[in-house]
């Protein structure tokens, strides 16, 4: 039966809304939801098991590198934690921020901005979450706030030409150079950075109030007004119990420096594109094991200690591959995207690009980045051009409206990575971050119209 266009849209919406809804309600585990629900949906439409197998292998191609990177990255950072690499770093961070929640928020946004310079979301989260999470825990801050601030600052940086979205836009508009497209967005990008910093300050004050109230209620121990050196002491004692230093680093201070150099080399290899992250981390893990642990037994023992974390998230990301595969290959995402445009009445023709831009973030939950740029953008562009809207304006409206939502969508493998690194829950995160991110995107789009970057 495979259903016509309409059936694909309806089924696609049912699959996505039920997965997102059940994740938010904490009624299913991600693996179960993202594996079974898409399969059921496809089979109701009349696809066979062999179709499903081919969808899965296509979806797997999209996420495989993230899975491999994730497994080795978690083990690598695990071994580095074993060697006590992050302790002095977090201690320094606590001293630098003086335990001030607002300063921590602003710093998080700055780190997210810088780490996203290479245009890879996964690398941003790998660099920042392991370093910042212990600081957030020491100050009783919400880990969802950490992900939200990184997601926002990284999304704005992601407008660079070597980020994914601009390259896709250039392909669709058959632009001569991605850089030319980007120059038009630079003013908005700069304003975006400033806004993120202001927003970080605002969220920081909100978080401070939340922690104060919780301390007053006796739910949390005092971390706000204590002497900073006391805070460092508490952190160090806490770490001693949870993560005692193991391996050679315990007896030999030089090993710590070898670990620092090794970590920097792995990071530089990724940022300068010498090697893809999965390759860099795999080599990194092998070297870290030799450097830190003498006997093979010890090496295997540490691998076993970090394997459960690594595998837990790897299974989730593979399940996301099933979800992506079914929705992409059956054409559900494409038809959701094209039907969305058809609903818009003819009178709004001249503003269609702005309207779609305003819905950019919710559309990111319903369509993958590819579907949004390769299916929605061409249709909106053709429709708007009949009303004399320049193609570039349409593209800008859609990029600004959508890019801020890059890291709130379950279609983003990098976001699953962030959720795993922060030991968080996707449903809780979407609930926490969605409206902040959507609001931010709308503000950016309105500013772009006022500045004339997006023509009306």
PDB file of C-alpha atoms in Angstrom, residues 67-196:
ATOM      1  CA  UNK A  67      28.544   5.897  17.771  1.00  0.00           C
ATOM      2  CA  UNK A  68      32.195   4.916  17.377  1.00  0.00           C
ATOM      3  CA  UNK A  69      33.381   8.352  18.475  1.00  0.00           C
ATOM      4  CA  UNK A  70      31.081   8.199  21.482  1.00  0.00           C
ATOM      5  CA  UNK A  71      32.289   4.807  22.679  1.00  0.00           C
ATOM      6  CA  UNK A  72      35.956   5.762  22.498  1.00  0.00           C
ATOM      7  CA  UNK A  73      35.451   9.322  23.768  1.00  0.00           C
ATOM      8  CA  UNK A  74      33.654   8.140  26.915  1.00  0.00           C
ATOM      9  CA  UNK A  75      36.394   5.596  27.597  1.00  0.00           C
ATOM     10  CA  UNK A  76      39.108   8.185  26.877  1.00  0.00           C
ATOM     11  CA  UNK A  77      37.626  10.774  29.241  1.00  0.00           C
ATOM     12  CA  UNK A  78      37.034   7.994  31.759  1.00  0.00           C
ATOM     13  CA  UNK A  79      40.723   7.063  31.793  1.00  0.00           C
ATOM     14  CA  UNK A  80      41.653  10.745  32.070  1.00  0.00           C
ATOM     15  CA  UNK A  81      39.304  11.095  35.061  1.00  0.00           C
ATOM     16  CA  UNK A  82      40.997   8.014  36.567  1.00  0.00           C
ATOM     17  CA  UNK A  83      44.328   9.753  36.245  1.00  0.00           C
ATOM     18  CA  UNK A  84      42.968  12.887  37.956  1.00  0.00           C
ATOM     19  CA  UNK A  85      43.334  15.058  34.845  1.00  0.00           C
ATOM     20  CA  UNK A  86      40.142  17.078  35.361  1.00  0.00           C
ATOM     21  CA  UNK A  87      40.543  17.763  39.079  1.00  0.00           C
ATOM     22  CA  UNK A  88      43.052  20.640  38.832  1.00  0.00           C
ATOM     23  CA  UNK A  89      41.089  22.028  35.870  1.00  0.00           C
ATOM     24  CA  UNK A  90      37.769  22.127  37.751  1.00  0.00           C
ATOM     25  CA  UNK A  91      39.553  23.486  40.839  1.00  0.00           C
ATOM     26  CA  UNK A  92      40.948  26.299  38.682  1.00  0.00           C
ATOM     27  CA  UNK A  93      37.488  26.925  37.209  1.00  0.00           C
ATOM     28  CA  UNK A  94      35.925  27.168  40.683  1.00  0.00           C
ATOM     29  CA  UNK A  95      38.620  29.637  41.778  1.00  0.00           C
ATOM     30  CA  UNK A  96      38.256  31.666  38.581  1.00  0.00           C
ATOM     31  CA  UNK A  97      34.474  31.952  38.781  1.00  0.00           C
ATOM     32  CA  UNK A  98      34.676  32.428  42.575  1.00  0.00           C
ATOM     33  CA  UNK A  99      31.756  30.046  42.784  1.00  0.00           C
ATOM     34  CA  UNK A 100      29.532  32.675  41.178  1.00  0.00           C
ATOM     35  CA  UNK A 101      26.678  31.046  39.264  1.00  0.00           C
ATOM     36  CA  UNK A 102      26.249  33.977  36.850  1.00  0.00           C
ATOM     37  CA  UNK A 103      29.940  33.980  35.880  1.00  0.00           C
ATOM     38  CA  UNK A 104      29.770  30.211  35.318  1.00  0.00           C
ATOM     39  CA  UNK A 105      26.841  30.701  32.913  1.00  0.00           C
ATOM     40  CA  UNK A 106      28.652  33.369  30.903  1.00  0.00           C
ATOM     41  CA  UNK A 107      31.783  31.221  30.779  1.00  0.00           C
ATOM     42  CA  UNK A 108      29.763  28.237  29.569  1.00  0.00           C
ATOM     43  CA  UNK A 109      28.401  30.337  26.688  1.00  0.00           C
ATOM     44  CA  UNK A 110      31.910  31.561  25.805  1.00  0.00           C
ATOM     45  CA  UNK A 111      33.308  28.026  25.834  1.00  0.00           C
ATOM     46  CA  UNK A 112      30.415  26.803  23.653  1.00  0.00           C
ATOM     47  CA  UNK A 113      31.070  29.583  21.164  1.00  0.00           C
ATOM     48  CA  UNK A 114      34.795  28.865  20.884  1.00  0.00           C
ATOM     49  CA  UNK A 115      34.456  25.092  20.829  1.00  0.00           C
ATOM     50  CA  UNK A 116      31.956  25.268  17.944  1.00  0.00           C
ATOM     51  CA  UNK A 117      34.479  27.123  15.755  1.00  0.00           C
ATOM     52  CA  UNK A 118      35.174  23.917  13.834  1.00  0.00           C
ATOM     53  CA  UNK A 119      31.489  23.554  12.964  1.00  0.00           C
ATOM     54  CA  UNK A 120      31.072  20.109  14.555  1.00  0.00           C
ATOM     55  CA  UNK A 121      28.493  19.985  17.350  1.00  0.00           C
ATOM     56  CA  UNK A 122      29.721  16.644  18.624  1.00  0.00           C
ATOM     57  CA  UNK A 123      33.235  17.993  19.201  1.00  0.00           C
ATOM     58  CA  UNK A 124      31.831  21.040  21.054  1.00  0.00           C
ATOM     59  CA  UNK A 125      30.005  18.842  23.549  1.00  0.00           C
ATOM     60  CA  UNK A 126      32.966  16.488  23.921  1.00  0.00           C
ATOM     61  CA  UNK A 127      35.292  19.371  24.762  1.00  0.00           C
ATOM     62  CA  UNK A 128      33.030  21.282  27.119  1.00  0.00           C
ATOM     63  CA  UNK A 129      30.709  18.927  29.011  1.00  0.00           C
ATOM     64  CA  UNK A 130      33.321  16.690  30.743  1.00  0.00           C
ATOM     65  CA  UNK A 131      35.174  19.812  31.953  1.00  0.00           C
ATOM     66  CA  UNK A 132      32.123  21.846  33.023  1.00  0.00           C
ATOM     67  CA  UNK A 133      29.818  19.178  34.473  1.00  0.00           C
ATOM     68  CA  UNK A 134      31.802  18.708  37.741  1.00  0.00           C
ATOM     69  CA  UNK A 135      31.775  22.493  38.219  1.00  0.00           C
ATOM     70  CA  UNK A 136      27.996  22.606  37.788  1.00  0.00           C
ATOM     71  CA  UNK A 137      27.622  19.742  40.259  1.00  0.00           C
ATOM     72  CA  UNK A 138      29.911  21.403  42.812  1.00  0.00           C
ATOM     73  CA  UNK A 139      27.794  24.579  42.676  1.00  0.00           C
ATOM     74  CA  UNK A 140      24.436  22.716  42.709  1.00  0.00           C
ATOM     75  CA  UNK A 141      23.629  24.073  39.238  1.00  0.00           C
ATOM     76  CA  UNK A 142      21.205  22.402  36.837  1.00  0.00           C
ATOM     77  CA  UNK A 143      22.922  20.251  34.206  1.00  0.00           C
ATOM     78  CA  UNK A 144      20.112  21.034  31.746  1.00  0.00           C
ATOM     79  CA  UNK A 145      21.152  24.677  31.967  1.00  0.00           C
ATOM     80  CA  UNK A 146      24.661  23.600  30.942  1.00  0.00           C
ATOM     81  CA  UNK A 147      23.339  21.825  27.833  1.00  0.00           C
ATOM     82  CA  UNK A 148      20.995  24.735  26.984  1.00  0.00           C
ATOM     83  CA  UNK A 149      23.770  27.361  27.138  1.00  0.00           C
ATOM     84  CA  UNK A 150      26.143  25.227  25.062  1.00  0.00           C
ATOM     85  CA  UNK A 151      23.353  24.448  22.568  1.00  0.00           C
ATOM     86  CA  UNK A 152      22.514  28.125  22.064  1.00  0.00           C
ATOM     87  CA  UNK A 153      26.052  29.448  21.780  1.00  0.00           C
ATOM     88  CA  UNK A 154      27.131  26.594  19.494  1.00  0.00           C
ATOM     89  CA  UNK A 155      24.058  27.058  17.264  1.00  0.00           C
ATOM     90  CA  UNK A 156      24.885  30.714  16.619  1.00  0.00           C
ATOM     91  CA  UNK A 157      28.494  29.865  15.832  1.00  0.00           C
ATOM     92  CA  UNK A 158      27.165  27.174  13.484  1.00  0.00           C
ATOM     93  CA  UNK A 159      26.239  29.849  10.902  1.00  0.00           C
ATOM     94  CA  UNK A 160      29.845  29.666   9.716  1.00  0.00           C
ATOM     95  CA  UNK A 161      30.207  28.386   6.121  1.00  0.00           C
ATOM     96  CA  UNK A 162      31.871  25.148   7.217  1.00  0.00           C
ATOM     97  CA  UNK A 163      28.944  24.340   9.532  1.00  0.00           C
ATOM     98  CA  UNK A 164      26.287  22.057   8.040  1.00  0.00           C
ATOM     99  CA  UNK A 165      23.345  24.406   7.386  1.00  0.00           C
ATOM    100  CA  UNK A 166      25.119  27.033   5.256  1.00  0.00           C
ATOM    101  CA  UNK A 167      26.619  24.379   3.006  1.00  0.00           C
ATOM    102  CA  UNK A 168      23.137  22.910   2.462  1.00  0.00           C
ATOM    103  CA  UNK A 169      21.673  26.345   1.713  1.00  0.00           C
ATOM    104  CA  UNK A 170      24.408  27.052  -0.816  1.00  0.00           C
ATOM    105  CA  UNK A 171      23.625  23.752  -2.533  1.00  0.00           C
ATOM    106  CA  UNK A 172      19.914  24.545  -2.767  1.00  0.00           C
ATOM    107  CA  UNK A 173      20.388  28.127  -3.979  1.00  0.00           C
ATOM    108  CA  UNK A 174      23.190  26.982  -6.322  1.00  0.00           C
ATOM    109  CA  UNK A 175      25.226  29.827  -4.847  1.00  0.00           C
ATOM    110  CA  UNK A 176      28.677  30.471  -6.277  1.00  0.00           C
ATOM    111  CA  UNK A 177      30.277  30.693  -2.856  1.00  0.00           C
ATOM    112  CA  UNK A 178      29.139  29.776   0.627  1.00  0.00           C
ATOM    113  CA  UNK A 179      31.277  32.600   2.002  1.00  0.00           C
ATOM    114  CA  UNK A 180      29.287  35.274   0.170  1.00  0.00           C
ATOM    115  CA  UNK A 181      26.094  33.874   1.689  1.00  0.00           C
ATOM    116  CA  UNK A 182      27.718  33.979   5.100  1.00  0.00           C
ATOM    117  CA  UNK A 183      28.862  37.626   4.861  1.00  0.00           C
ATOM    118  CA  UNK A 184      25.208  38.708   4.881  1.00  0.00           C
ATOM    119  CA  UNK A 185      24.659  36.841   8.137  1.00  0.00           C
ATOM    120  CA  UNK A 186      27.729  38.115  10.013  1.00  0.00           C
ATOM    121  CA  UNK A 187      25.959  41.156  11.585  1.00  0.00           C
ATOM    122  CA  UNK A 188      23.186  38.901  12.903  1.00  0.00           C
ATOM    123  CA  UNK A 189      25.747  36.409  14.137  1.00  0.00           C
ATOM    124  CA  UNK A 190      27.542  39.137  16.116  1.00  0.00           C
ATOM    125  CA  UNK A 191      24.253  40.324  17.643  1.00  0.00           C
ATOM    126  CA  UNK A 192      23.478  36.668  18.404  1.00  0.00           C
ATOM    127  CA  UNK A 193      26.718  36.340  20.410  1.00  0.00           C
ATOM    128  CA  UNK A 194      25.898  39.441  22.431  1.00  0.00           C
ATOM    129  CA  UNK A 195      22.346  38.203  23.053  1.00  0.00           C
ATOM    130  CA  UNK A 196      23.589  34.787  24.194  1.00  0.00           C
TER     131      UNK A 196
END
